[in-house]
Coordinates of C-alpha atoms in Angstrom, one line a residue:
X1 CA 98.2 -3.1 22.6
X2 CA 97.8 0.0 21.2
X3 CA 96.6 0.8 17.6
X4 CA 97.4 4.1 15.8
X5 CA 95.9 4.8 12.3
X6 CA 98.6 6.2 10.2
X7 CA 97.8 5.6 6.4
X8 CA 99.7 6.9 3.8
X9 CA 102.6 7.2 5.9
X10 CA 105.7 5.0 4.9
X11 CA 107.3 2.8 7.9
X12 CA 110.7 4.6 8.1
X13 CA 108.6 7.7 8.6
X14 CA 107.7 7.3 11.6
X15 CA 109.3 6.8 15.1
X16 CA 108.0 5.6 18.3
X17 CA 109.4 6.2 21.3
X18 CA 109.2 5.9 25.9
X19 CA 109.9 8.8 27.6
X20 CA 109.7 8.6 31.2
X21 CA 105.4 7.0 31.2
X22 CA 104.5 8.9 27.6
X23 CA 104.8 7.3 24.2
X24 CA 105.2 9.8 21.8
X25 CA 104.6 8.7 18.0
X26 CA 106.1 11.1 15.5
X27 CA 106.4 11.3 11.9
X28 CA 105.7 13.0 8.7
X29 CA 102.3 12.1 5.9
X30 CA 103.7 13.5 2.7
X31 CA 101.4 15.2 0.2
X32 CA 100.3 12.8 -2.4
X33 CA 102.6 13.9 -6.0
X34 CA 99.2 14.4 -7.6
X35 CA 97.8 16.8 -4.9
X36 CA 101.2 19.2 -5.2
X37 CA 100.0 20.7 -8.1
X38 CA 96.7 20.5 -7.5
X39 CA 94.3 23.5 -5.7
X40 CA 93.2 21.3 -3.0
X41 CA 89.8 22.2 -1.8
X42 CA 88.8 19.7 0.9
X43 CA 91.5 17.0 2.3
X44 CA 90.3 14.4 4.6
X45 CA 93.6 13.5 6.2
X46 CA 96.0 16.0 7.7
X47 CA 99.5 15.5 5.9
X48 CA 103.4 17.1 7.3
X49 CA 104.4 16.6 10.3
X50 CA 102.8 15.0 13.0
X51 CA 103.2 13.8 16.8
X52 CA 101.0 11.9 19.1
X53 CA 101.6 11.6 23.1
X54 CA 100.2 9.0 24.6
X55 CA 100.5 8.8 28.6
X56 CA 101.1 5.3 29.8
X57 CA 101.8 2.8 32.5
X58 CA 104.9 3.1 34.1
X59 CA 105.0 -0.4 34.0
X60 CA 104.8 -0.8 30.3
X61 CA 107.4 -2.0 28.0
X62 CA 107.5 -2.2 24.5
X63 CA 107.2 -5.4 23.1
X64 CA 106.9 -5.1 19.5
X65 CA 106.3 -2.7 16.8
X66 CA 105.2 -3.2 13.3
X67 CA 103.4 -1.0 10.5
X68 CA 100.2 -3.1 8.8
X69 CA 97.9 -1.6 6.4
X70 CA 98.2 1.9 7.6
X71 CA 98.3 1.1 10.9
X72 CA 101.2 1.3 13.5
X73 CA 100.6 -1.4 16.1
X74 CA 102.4 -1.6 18.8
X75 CA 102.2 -4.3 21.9
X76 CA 103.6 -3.6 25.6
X77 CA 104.5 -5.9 28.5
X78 CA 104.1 -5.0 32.0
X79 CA 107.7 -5.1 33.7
X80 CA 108.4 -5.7 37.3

């Protein structure tokens, strides 16, 4: 199982995806509509566009995949 923190990030946002033994997460955090006006000072969470590679197993499948409270959680299965 892996576990990737992705709050404020709605589920058609992002995308996750095997290539060869890498998962690679992708996706974009829009800026809150309050902080587009704003002169942002300090923000604690990077927002845009973001992309994660993870290397993995190439024995891994995925399983399942769902988005709960901010967090993308995906579960593998070992394969042959």
């Amino acid at each position: 199982v892996i576990i990737t923190a992705l709050p404020g990030v709605a589920p058609d946002a992002v995308r996750a995806e095997i290539e060869g033994a890498t998962l690679i997460i992708t996706g974009m955090r829009p800026l809150p509509c309050a902080g587009r006006r704003a002169n942002i000072v300090r923000l604690e969470i990077p927002y845009g566009r973001f992309e994660r590679r993870i290397a993995l197993s190439d024995r891994l499948q995925l399983a399942a995949r769902e988005l709960q409270n901010g967090c993308l959680i995906l579960t593998f299965t070992k394969t042959g």
